[in-house]
Coordinates of C-alpha atoms in Angstrom, one line a residue:
X4 CA -151.0 -74.9 -40.7
X5 CA -150.4 -74.1 -37.0
X6 CA -147.9 -76.6 -35.6
X7 CA -147.2 -76.7 -31.9
X8 CA -145.3 -78.8 -29.4
X9 CA -147.0 -79.1 -25.9
X10 CA -145.0 -80.6 -23.0
X11 CA -146.7 -81.8 -19.8
X12 CA -144.1 -82.5 -17.1
X13 CA -144.5 -84.2 -13.7
X14 CA -142.2 -85.7 -11.1
X15 CA -142.3 -89.1 -12.7
X16 CA -142.8 -88.5 -16.5
X17 CA -142.8 -86.0 -19.3
X18 CA -145.5 -86.3 -22.0
X19 CA -144.8 -84.6 -25.3
X20 CA -147.6 -83.9 -27.8
X21 CA -147.2 -82.5 -31.3
X22 CA -150.3 -80.9 -32.9
X23 CA -151.2 -79.6 -36.3
X24 CA -154.2 -77.2 -36.2
X25 CA -155.1 -78.6 -32.8
X26 CA -155.1 -82.3 -34.0
X27 CA -152.7 -84.7 -32.2
X28 CA -150.2 -86.1 -34.8
X29 CA -147.3 -87.3 -32.6
X30 CA -147.1 -88.4 -28.9
X31 CA -144.1 -89.3 -26.8
X32 CA -143.7 -90.5 -23.3
X33 CA -140.4 -89.9 -21.4
X34 CA -140.2 -91.8 -18.1
X35 CA -137.1 -92.5 -16.0
X36 CA -137.7 -96.2 -15.4
X37 CA -137.6 -96.8 -19.2
X38 CA -135.0 -94.2 -20.2
X39 CA -134.4 -93.7 -23.9
X40 CA -131.5 -95.9 -25.2
X41 CA -131.5 -95.5 -28.9
X42 CA -128.3 -93.6 -29.9
X43 CA -126.3 -94.6 -26.8
X44 CA -122.8 -95.8 -27.6
X45 CA -121.1 -98.5 -25.6
X46 CA -117.7 -100.0 -25.3
X47 CA -118.8 -103.7 -25.3
X48 CA -117.2 -107.1 -25.3
X49 CA -118.1 -109.9 -27.7
X50 CA -120.0 -112.6 -25.7
X51 CA -120.9 -115.0 -28.5
X52 CA -120.5 -115.3 -32.2
X53 CA -123.3 -117.3 -33.7
X54 CA -123.0 -117.9 -37.5
X55 CA -126.1 -120.1 -37.5
X56 CA -128.3 -117.0 -36.9
X57 CA -125.8 -114.6 -38.5
X58 CA -125.4 -112.6 -35.3
X59 CA -123.0 -111.6 -32.6
X60 CA -124.1 -111.0 -29.0
X61 CA -122.3 -108.2 -27.2
X62 CA -122.0 -107.8 -23.4
X63 CA -122.9 -104.2 -22.6
X64 CA -123.7 -104.7 -18.9
X65 CA -127.4 -105.2 -19.3
X66 CA -129.7 -108.2 -18.3
X67 CA -129.7 -109.3 -22.0
X68 CA -126.7 -109.1 -24.3
X69 CA -127.1 -106.7 -27.2
X70 CA -128.0 -108.3 -30.6
X71 CA -125.6 -107.4 -33.5
X72 CA -126.7 -108.9 -36.8
X73 CA -124.1 -109.4 -39.5
X74 CA -126.0 -106.9 -41.7
X75 CA -125.3 -104.3 -39.0
X76 CA -121.6 -104.9 -39.0
X77 CA -120.5 -102.0 -41.2
X78 CA -117.3 -101.8 -43.2
X79 CA -116.1 -99.2 -40.7
X80 CA -115.8 -101.8 -37.9
X81 CA -112.2 -102.5 -38.6
X82 CA -111.3 -98.8 -38.5
X83 CA -113.2 -98.4 -35.2
X84 CA -111.5 -101.4 -33.8
X85 CA -108.1 -99.8 -34.6
X86 CA -109.1 -96.9 -32.3
X87 CA -109.3 -99.4 -29.4
X88 CA -105.8 -100.7 -30.4
X89 CA -104.4 -97.1 -30.7
X90 CA -103.7 -97.8 -34.3
X91 CA -103.9 -94.7 -36.6
X92 CA -104.5 -96.7 -39.9
X93 CA -108.0 -96.4 -41.3
X94 CA -110.1 -98.6 -43.5
X95 CA -111.3 -97.0 -46.8
X96 CA -113.8 -99.7 -47.7
X97 CA -117.2 -98.6 -49.0
X98 CA -119.9 -98.4 -46.3
X99 CA -123.2 -100.1 -47.2
X100 CA -124.9 -98.7 -44.1
X101 CA -128.7 -98.6 -44.4
X102 CA -129.2 -95.7 -42.0
X103 CA -127.2 -93.2 -44.0
X104 CA -128.8 -94.3 -47.3
X105 CA -132.2 -93.8 -45.8
X106 CA -131.6 -90.1 -45.1
X107 CA -129.4 -89.2 -48.1
X108 CA -130.2 -88.7 -51.7
X109 CA -127.2 -90.5 -53.2
X110 CA -128.0 -92.6 -56.3
X111 CA -128.7 -96.1 -55.3
X112 CA -125.8 -98.5 -56.0
X113 CA -126.5 -101.5 -58.2
X114 CA -127.5 -104.5 -56.1
X115 CA -124.5 -106.9 -55.7
X116 CA -124.9 -110.6 -56.4
X117 CA -125.8 -112.6 -53.3
X118 CA -122.6 -114.6 -53.3
X119 CA -120.6 -111.4 -53.0
X120 CA -122.7 -110.2 -50.0
X121 CA -122.2 -113.6 -48.3
X122 CA -118.4 -113.4 -49.0
X123 CA -118.3 -109.9 -47.5
X124 CA -120.1 -111.1 -44.4
X125 CA -117.9 -114.2 -44.1
X126 CA -114.8 -111.9 -44.3
X127 CA -116.1 -110.0 -41.3
X128 CA -117.0 -112.9 -39.1
X129 CA -113.4 -114.0 -38.2
X130 CA -112.6 -110.4 -37.2
X131 CA -114.9 -110.7 -34.2
X132 CA -114.1 -113.3 -31.6
X133 CA -115.3 -114.0 -28.0
X134 CA -113.8 -111.5 -25.5
X135 CA -112.9 -108.9 -28.1
X136 CA -113.7 -105.2 -27.3
X137 CA -116.0 -103.4 -29.8
X138 CA -117.7 -100.1 -30.1
X139 CA -121.5 -100.4 -30.7
X140 CA -124.5 -98.1 -30.9
X141 CA -128.1 -99.0 -29.9
X142 CA -130.5 -98.7 -32.8
X143 CA -133.6 -100.4 -31.2
X144 CA -134.9 -100.4 -27.7
X145 CA -135.4 -103.7 -25.8
X146 CA -138.9 -105.1 -26.4
X147 CA -140.4 -107.6 -23.8
X148 CA -137.7 -110.3 -23.3
X149 CA -135.5 -109.2 -26.2
X150 CA -132.4 -107.2 -25.6
X151 CA -131.4 -104.1 -27.6
X152 CA -130.4 -104.3 -31.2
X153 CA -127.2 -102.5 -32.1
X154 CA -124.9 -101.6 -35.0
X155 CA -121.1 -101.2 -35.2
X156 CA -121.5 -98.2 -37.5
X157 CA -121.5 -95.2 -35.1
X158 CA -123.4 -92.0 -36.0
X159 CA -123.7 -88.9 -33.8
X160 CA -126.8 -86.7 -34.5
X161 CA -126.8 -83.0 -34.1
X162 CA -129.3 -80.3 -34.8
X163 CA -128.3 -79.8 -38.5
X164 CA -126.2 -82.8 -39.3
X165 CA -125.2 -86.3 -38.4
X166 CA -121.5 -87.2 -38.0
X167 CA -120.4 -90.5 -39.4
X168 CA -117.0 -91.4 -38.0
X169 CA -114.6 -93.4 -40.2
X170 CA -116.8 -92.7 -43.3
X171 CA -116.4 -90.6 -46.4
X172 CA -119.9 -90.0 -47.6
X173 CA -122.0 -86.8 -47.7
X174 CA -125.8 -87.3 -47.8
X175 CA -128.6 -84.7 -47.8
X176 CA -132.0 -85.3 -46.4
X177 CA -134.6 -86.4 -49.0
X178 CA -137.0 -83.9 -47.5
X179 CA -134.9 -81.0 -48.9
X180 CA -136.3 -80.9 -52.4
X181 CA -134.8 -77.8 -53.8
X182 CA -131.9 -78.7 -56.1
X183 CA -129.9 -75.5 -55.6
X184 CA -130.3 -75.8 -51.8
X185 CA -129.1 -79.4 -51.9
X186 CA -126.1 -78.3 -54.0
X187 CA -125.3 -75.4 -51.6
X188 CA -125.4 -77.7 -48.6
X189 CA -123.2 -80.3 -50.2
X190 CA -120.6 -77.6 -51.0
X191 CA -120.6 -76.4 -47.4
X192 CA -120.3 -79.9 -46.1
X193 CA -117.3 -80.7 -48.3
X194 CA -115.6 -77.5 -47.0
X195 CA -116.1 -78.1 -43.3
X196 CA -115.9 -81.9 -43.1
X197 CA -112.8 -83.3 -41.2
X198 CA -110.8 -86.2 -42.5
X199 CA -112.0 -89.8 -41.9
X200 CA -115.6 -88.6 -41.3
X201 CA -118.8 -88.6 -43.3
X202 CA -121.8 -86.4 -42.9
X203 CA -125.6 -86.4 -43.3
X204 CA -127.2 -83.0 -43.7
X205 CA -130.6 -83.0 -41.9
X206 CA -133.8 -81.4 -42.9
X207 CA -133.4 -78.7 -40.3
X208 CA -130.3 -77.5 -42.1
X209 CA -132.3 -76.0 -45.0
X210 CA -131.5 -72.3 -45.5
X211 CA -129.0 -72.4 -42.6
X212 CA -125.6 -70.5 -42.9
X213 CA -122.2 -72.2 -43.2
X214 CA -121.4 -70.8 -39.7
X215 CA -124.4 -72.6 -38.2
X216 CA -123.5 -75.9 -39.8
X217 CA -119.8 -75.6 -38.9
X218 CA -120.7 -74.9 -35.3
X219 CA -122.9 -77.9 -35.1
X220 CA -120.2 -80.1 -36.7
X221 CA -117.5 -78.9 -34.3
X222 CA -119.7 -79.9 -31.4
X223 CA -120.2 -83.4 -32.8
X224 CA -116.5 -83.8 -33.6
X225 CA -115.7 -82.9 -30.0
X226 CA -118.1 -85.6 -28.8
X227 CA -116.4 -88.2 -31.0
X228 CA -113.0 -87.2 -29.9
X229 CA -114.1 -87.5 -26.2
X230 CA -115.6 -90.9 -26.9
X231 CA -112.3 -92.1 -28.5
X232 CA -110.3 -91.0 -25.4
X233 CA -112.7 -92.7 -23.0
X234 CA -112.7 -95.9 -25.1
X235 CA -108.9 -96.2 -24.7
X236 CA -109.1 -95.7 -20.9
X237 CA -112.1 -97.7 -19.8
X238 CA -112.8 -101.5 -19.5
X239 CA -115.9 -102.9 -21.1
X240 CA -118.8 -102.9 -20.6
X241 CA -118.9 -99.1 -20.4
X242 CA -121.4 -96.4 -21.6
X243 CA -119.3 -94.0 -23.7
X244 CA -122.1 -91.7 -24.9
X245 CA -125.6 -91.0 -23.7
X246 CA -128.0 -89.5 -26.3
X247 CA -130.4 -86.9 -25.3
X248 CA -133.6 -87.6 -23.3
X249 CA -136.8 -88.2 -25.3
X250 CA -138.0 -84.7 -24.5
X251 CA -134.9 -82.9 -25.6
X252 CA -134.4 -85.1 -28.6
X253 CA -137.9 -84.2 -29.8
X254 CA -136.8 -80.5 -29.5
X255 CA -133.6 -81.2 -31.4
X256 CA -135.3 -83.2 -34.2
X257 CA -138.8 -81.7 -34.5
X258 CA -138.5 -78.1 -33.3
X259 CA -138.1 -76.7 -36.8
X260 CA -139.0 -73.2 -38.1
X261 CA -142.5 -74.4 -39.1
X262 CA -143.3 -74.9 -35.4
X263 CA -145.1 -71.8 -34.2
X264 CA -144.9 -72.4 -30.4
X265 CA -143.5 -74.8 -27.8
X266 CA -145.5 -74.7 -24.5
X267 CA -144.0 -76.2 -21.3
X268 CA -145.7 -76.4 -17.9
X269 CA -142.5 -76.9 -15.8
X270 CA -140.1 -74.1 -15.0
X271 CA -137.1 -76.5 -14.7
X272 CA -137.8 -78.1 -18.1
X273 CA -138.6 -74.7 -19.6
X274 CA -135.1 -73.5 -18.6
X275 CA -133.4 -76.7 -19.8
X276 CA -135.1 -76.4 -23.2
X277 CA -134.3 -72.7 -23.5
X278 CA -130.7 -73.3 -22.7
X279 CA -130.5 -76.0 -25.3
X280 CA -132.2 -74.0 -28.0
X281 CA -130.1 -71.0 -27.2
X282 CA -127.1 -73.2 -28.0
X283 CA -128.4 -74.9 -31.2
X284 CA -130.6 -72.3 -32.8
X285 CA -131.1 -69.0 -30.9
X286 CA -133.5 -67.6 -33.6
X287 CA -136.2 -69.9 -32.3
X288 CA -135.9 -69.2 -28.6
X289 CA -138.7 -66.7 -28.5
X290 CA -141.2 -69.4 -29.6
X291 CA -140.7 -71.3 -26.2
X292 CA -143.3 -70.3 -23.7
X293 CA -143.9 -71.3 -20.1
X294 CA -147.5 -72.3 -19.4
X295 CA -148.6 -70.8 -16.1
X296 CA -152.4 -71.4 -16.0
X297 CA -154.1 -73.5 -13.2
X298 CA -155.8 -75.7 -15.7
X299 CA -153.8 -78.7 -16.8
X300 CA -151.9 -77.9 -20.0
X301 CA -153.2 -81.1 -21.8
X302 CA -156.8 -80.2 -20.8
X303 CA -156.4 -76.6 -22.0
X304 CA -155.1 -77.8 -25.4
X305 CA -157.6 -80.7 -25.6
X306 CA -154.9 -83.3 -25.7
X307 CA -156.3 -85.5 -22.9
X308 CA -159.4 -86.4 -24.8
X309 CA -157.4 -87.2 -27.9
X310 CA -155.0 -89.4 -25.9
X311 CA -157.9 -91.4 -24.6
X312 CA -158.5 -92.6 -28.2
X313 CA -154.9 -94.0 -28.2
X314 CA -155.8 -96.5 -25.4
X315 CA -158.9 -98.0 -26.9
X316 CA -159.0 -100.8 -29.4
X317 CA -161.9 -99.2 -31.3
X318 CA -161.4 -95.9 -33.2
X319 CA -164.4 -94.1 -34.8
X320 CA -164.3 -92.8 -38.4
X321 CA -166.1 -89.7 -39.7
X322 CA -168.7 -91.5 -41.9
X323 CA -169.8 -93.8 -39.0
X324 CA -167.5 -96.7 -39.6
X325 CA -164.7 -97.7 -37.2
X326 CA -161.4 -99.5 -37.1
X327 CA -160.4 -102.1 -34.4
X328 CA -156.8 -102.5 -33.5
X329 CA -155.7 -105.9 -32.0
X330 CA -152.1 -106.7 -30.8
X331 CA -150.9 -110.3 -31.1
X332 CA -147.5 -111.8 -30.4
X333 CA -146.5 -111.9 -34.1
X334 CA -148.3 -108.9 -35.6
X335 CA -150.8 -106.1 -35.2
X336 CA -154.2 -106.8 -36.9
X337 CA -156.5 -103.9 -37.9
X338 CA -160.1 -104.5 -39.0
X339 CA -162.1 -101.9 -40.9
X340 CA -165.9 -101.9 -40.4
X341 CA -168.5 -99.8 -42.2
X342 CA -170.7 -99.6 -39.1
X343 CA -173.9 -98.9 -41.1
X344 CA -175.9 -100.6 -43.8
X345 CA -175.4 -99.4 -47.4
X346 CA -177.8 -100.1 -50.3
X347 CA -176.4 -102.5 -52.8
X348 CA -176.1 -100.0 -55.6
X349 CA -174.0 -97.8 -53.4
X350 CA -172.1 -100.5 -51.6
X351 CA -168.8 -100.1 -53.6
X352 CA -168.9 -96.3 -53.3
X353 CA -169.6 -96.4 -49.5
X354 CA -167.0 -99.1 -49.0
X355 CA -164.4 -97.0 -50.8
X356 CA -165.3 -94.0 -48.8
X357 CA -164.9 -95.9 -45.5
X358 CA -161.7 -97.5 -46.6
X359 CA -160.2 -94.2 -47.6
X360 CA -161.1 -92.7 -44.2
X361 CA -159.7 -95.8 -42.5
X362 CA -156.4 -95.4 -44.5
X363 CA -155.8 -91.9 -43.1
X364 CA -156.8 -92.9 -39.6
X365 CA -154.6 -96.1 -39.6
X366 CA -151.5 -94.1 -40.6
X367 CA -152.3 -91.6 -37.9
X368 CA -152.8 -94.3 -35.3
X369 CA -149.6 -96.1 -36.2
X370 CA -147.6 -92.9 -35.7
X371 CA -149.4 -91.9 -32.5
X372 CA -149.2 -95.4 -30.9
X373 CA -145.7 -96.0 -32.4
X374 CA -146.7 -99.4 -33.6
X375 CA -143.9 -101.3 -35.4
X376 CA -143.3 -104.7 -36.9
X377 CA -145.8 -106.5 -39.2
X378 CA -149.3 -105.0 -39.5
X379 CA -152.1 -106.7 -41.4
X380 CA -155.2 -104.6 -42.3
X381 CA -158.5 -106.1 -43.3
X382 CA -160.2 -103.5 -45.4
X383 CA -163.9 -103.7 -46.5
X384 CA -163.9 -105.7 -49.7
X385 CA -163.7 -103.7 -53.0
X386 CA -164.6 -105.4 -56.3
X387 CA -163.0 -102.7 -58.5
X388 CA -159.2 -103.1 -58.9
X389 CA -159.0 -99.3 -59.5
X390 CA -160.6 -98.7 -56.1
X391 CA -158.1 -101.1 -54.4
X392 CA -155.3 -99.1 -56.1
X393 CA -156.8 -95.9 -54.6
X394 CA -156.5 -97.3 -51.1
X395 CA -152.8 -98.3 -51.7
X396 CA -152.0 -94.8 -53.1
X397 CA -153.8 -93.1 -50.2
X398 CA -151.7 -95.1 -47.7
X399 CA -148.5 -94.3 -49.6
X400 CA -149.3 -90.6 -49.6
X401 CA -150.1 -90.6 -45.8
X402 CA -147.0 -92.6 -44.9
X403 CA -144.8 -89.8 -46.3
X404 CA -145.6 -87.9 -43.1
X405 CA -144.2 -90.8 -41.0
X406 CA -140.5 -90.6 -40.0
X407 CA -140.3 -94.4 -39.6
X408 CA -139.3 -96.7 -42.5
X409 CA -142.4 -98.3 -44.2
X410 CA -142.9 -101.1 -46.6
X411 CA -146.2 -102.3 -47.9
X412 CA -147.8 -104.7 -50.4
X413 CA -150.8 -104.0 -52.6
X414 CA -154.3 -105.0 -51.4
X415 CA -155.2 -108.6 -52.1
X416 CA -158.5 -109.8 -53.6
X417 CA -159.6 -110.6 -50.0
X418 CA -159.1 -106.9 -49.0
X419 CA -156.0 -107.6 -46.9
X420 CA -153.0 -105.3 -46.9
X421 CA -149.6 -106.2 -45.4
X422 CA -147.5 -103.4 -43.9
X423 CA -144.2 -103.4 -42.1
X424 CA -143.2 -100.4 -40.0
X425 CA -139.8 -99.8 -38.4
X426 CA -139.8 -100.7 -34.7
X427 CA -137.4 -98.7 -32.7
X428 CA -139.0 -98.7 -29.2
X429 CA -141.9 -100.1 -27.3
X430 CA -145.2 -98.8 -28.6
X431 CA -147.3 -96.4 -26.5
X432 CA -149.6 -99.2 -25.2
X433 CA -146.5 -101.2 -24.0
X434 CA -144.9 -98.0 -22.7
X435 CA -147.8 -96.9 -20.6
X436 CA -149.3 -100.2 -19.5
X437 CA -148.4 -103.4 -17.7
X438 CA -150.1 -106.7 -18.5
X439 CA -153.2 -107.3 -16.3
X440 CA -152.1 -109.6 -13.4
X441 CA -155.5 -111.4 -13.6
X442 CA -155.9 -112.1 -17.3
X443 CA -152.2 -112.0 -18.3
X444 CA -152.9 -109.5 -21.0
X445 CA -155.6 -111.5 -22.8
X446 CA -158.5 -109.3 -21.8
X447 CA -160.4 -112.4 -20.8
X448 CA -161.3 -113.9 -17.3
X449 CA -162.2 -117.4 -16.6
X450 CA -165.9 -117.8 -15.8
X451 CA -166.8 -118.4 -12.2
X452 CA -168.6 -121.6 -13.1
X453 CA -165.3 -122.9 -14.6
X454 CA -163.5 -122.0 -11.4
X455 CA -166.1 -123.8 -9.4
X456 CA -165.7 -126.8 -11.7
X457 CA -161.9 -126.7 -11.0
X458 CA -162.5 -126.6 -7.3
X459 CA -164.7 -129.7 -7.6
X460 CA -162.0 -131.6 -9.5
X461 CA -159.3 -130.5 -7.0
X462 CA -161.4 -131.9 -4.1
X463 CA -162.0 -135.2 -5.9
X464 CA -158.2 -135.7 -6.3
X465 CA -157.6 -134.6 -2.7
X466 CA -160.2 -137.1 -1.4
X467 CA -158.6 -139.9 -3.5
X468 CA -155.0 -139.1 -2.7
X469 CA -154.8 -136.9 0.3
X470 CA -155.1 -137.2 4.1
X471 CA -157.4 -135.4 6.4
X472 CA -161.0 -134.2 6.2
X473 CA -160.6 -130.6 6.9
X474 CA -159.5 -127.7 4.6
X475 CA -159.5 -123.9 4.3
X476 CA -160.5 -122.5 0.9
X477 CA -159.3 -119.0 0.1
X478 CA -161.1 -117.2 -2.8
X479 CA -161.8 -113.7 -4.1
X480 CA -165.0 -112.2 -2.7
X481 CA -166.7 -112.3 -6.1
X482 CA -166.2 -116.0 -6.3
X483 CA -167.1 -116.4 -2.7
X484 CA -170.5 -114.8 -3.4
X485 CA -171.1 -117.2 -6.2
X486 CA -170.2 -120.2 -4.0
X487 CA -172.7 -119.0 -1.3
X488 CA -175.7 -118.4 -3.7
X489 CA -179.0 -120.3 -3.2
X490 CA -180.9 -122.1 -0.5
X491 CA -178.4 -125.0 -0.7
X492 CA -175.3 -123.2 -1.9
X493 CA -172.6 -124.7 -4.2
X494 CA -170.1 -124.8 -1.2
X495 CA -172.6 -126.7 0.9
X496 CA -173.1 -129.2 -1.9
X497 CA -169.4 -129.7 -2.2
X498 CA -169.0 -130.3 1.5
X499 CA -171.7 -132.9 1.5
X500 CA -170.5 -134.6 -1.7
X501 CA -167.0 -135.2 -0.4
X502 CA -167.8 -135.3 3.3
X503 CA -165.2 -132.6 4.1
X504 CA -165.2 -129.7 6.6
X505 CA -164.3 -126.7 4.4
X506 CA -164.0 -123.3 5.8
X507 CA -164.2 -120.6 3.1
X508 CA -162.2 -117.4 3.6
X509 CA -162.8 -114.4 1.2
X510 CA -159.7 -112.3 0.5
X511 CA -159.5 -109.3 -1.8
X512 CA -155.8 -110.0 -2.4
X513 CA -156.6 -113.4 -4.1
X514 CA -156.7 -113.2 -7.9
X515 CA -160.0 -113.4 -9.6
X516 CA -158.6 -116.3 -11.6
X517 CA -157.3 -118.4 -8.7
X518 CA -158.3 -120.3 -5.5
X519 CA -156.1 -121.6 -2.7
X520 CA -156.5 -124.6 -0.4
X521 CA -154.7 -124.4 2.9
X522 CA -154.0 -127.2 5.4
X523 CA -155.4 -126.3 8.8
X524 CA -152.8 -128.4 10.5
X525 CA -149.7 -127.0 8.9
X526 CA -151.0 -123.7 7.6
X527 CA -149.3 -124.5 4.2
X528 CA -150.8 -123.9 0.8
X529 CA -151.4 -127.3 -0.7
X530 CA -153.2 -126.2 -3.9
X531 CA -150.4 -127.3 -6.3
X532 CA -150.1 -130.7 -4.7
X533 CA -153.5 -131.9 -6.2
X534 CA -153.8 -129.8 -9.4

C-alpha cells in the first residue's frame, strides 16, 4: 500500500490530506482564526465549583470558562497543586486516567463499586475552591457556544512517547502487537524514566533504539521543567505550553515509516517540516519533497474531487446505492438507500451487499469529516440475524483504522445502529463553513407567497394601530419581482386594500427572508413595531 501525506498551503490556511493508494483517508484543516487548542496547558483559576453537574469551571482567559468534569480530575491533581505551592512532596495515589489506559496495554483493573468511585470524587471536591490556581490541559476544542473541555492530568506528547508528570505507569501502544518488541520497549522505558513520571510508548517507537527514545524523553522532560518554572512565576490565566500546529502535529503523529512520501507546496512550510523531522527522526527526512509544479498540488493528486464529496449530504456507493448524512443539534443521522429495485428473491442479498458497502463508506466519512458525538445509522432492513451481525462485524473491523474512541451497539430489528465517536474538535463541515445568514443553517427558505402573506398581516396591524398613510417597503429584488407580477400586481392590490401610499425599494443587501418598512417622515425602520 502506497501511503502519502499531501500538504496544500496558502496565506490563510493549510490543508493536509493523507492518501492510501490515491484514496483520501484523512483530511485536516489548519487555519489561524481557529488555531488548534487540544494539548495546550494553562495555569488557570477556579471560577465555579458546581457539584450539581459534577463539574468545575476554570478561568483560562477565554470567552467561556473551561469545563473540568469530576471524572477528569485525576489523582495527580494534588501533586500538581503542590508544584504551584513550591512543595516537593508528591502524591502516590493510583491514577485512573482514561487517556493513558486507552493507549496502553496494561491489564484492566477490576471495576470498583460505585460508592467507592463517588467517595473518591467527593474527596477531591473540597480540594478545589473558587479562586484557587490549577494546572489544566485542553482535551476538547470549543464547539459552537460551548467552551473547551479540560483535564487536570497533564500529558506531554513527543514523537515516540508521551510523558505523564506525577505518574508511575508505563504503557505501550496497543498497535504494537509483537510481544518481544513490547517487552523490549518496556525495559527501555524503565531504564530511562525519571522519578515522579510515567510514560506511554507510542506506535512510532516500534523498532526504535534506546538512544532515540531517550532523546525524545529528555526533550519532553525539559518542556515539563520549563512549565513548572513558568507556573511559579506567572499569574493566572496564563498559557504555559502551546502544542504544535495541526500541520506539524500530523507530521509528528502520522509521518511513520509506512508513509512513502510527504509532498509540500510551500517553501516556508517545507523548511519548517524538514527542520522538525531532522530533529525527531532524521532517517525519514529524504521522504519530504517540495512540490514545484504549476498545477495545484490537490488537483495533481486528485484530492480536490475527493474533498467535494465531503461537502455533500449524499455519498454514492459502488453498487448504485447511496448514504445521506444529516446533522442535527443532538446527533448525526445517516440513512442508507439501495437506489435501485431488487427482485424479491434477491432482496436480502442485495440489501446485505448495499449495507456492507455503506458500512465501509460510513466509517471513511466519519474519519474524513471528523464527525463526533452520537451517530444513528438507518441501514436497509435485514431479516436474517446473521446478516445483521455481519454489518456489526464489518463496522467493528473498519473502525480499527480510526484513531478516535468508538463505541457501538448491535443493529436493532428496525435496522438502526447507534454509534458514539470521540469528539475532539469541530467537524470538517463546521470548520470550513459558516451557517447561511438567510436560512440560519436549516437549508430552507421561506416561500415568497408566505412573505407576501406576512407583509399583508403587517399592514393590517399598521392600519389598525399606526399613524400615517405613507410607507417605504424595502425588499430583496427576487421578492420585489414577485410583488410586481401580473396586470394588477400584488403590491397594487395591497395599496388599494389598505388605502396606503407604499413606495417599494429593491435592495440586494436585504435578506431573502426579510422585509423592512420605513417611515418616510422619520426615516426609521418601524418593522418590529407592528410584527
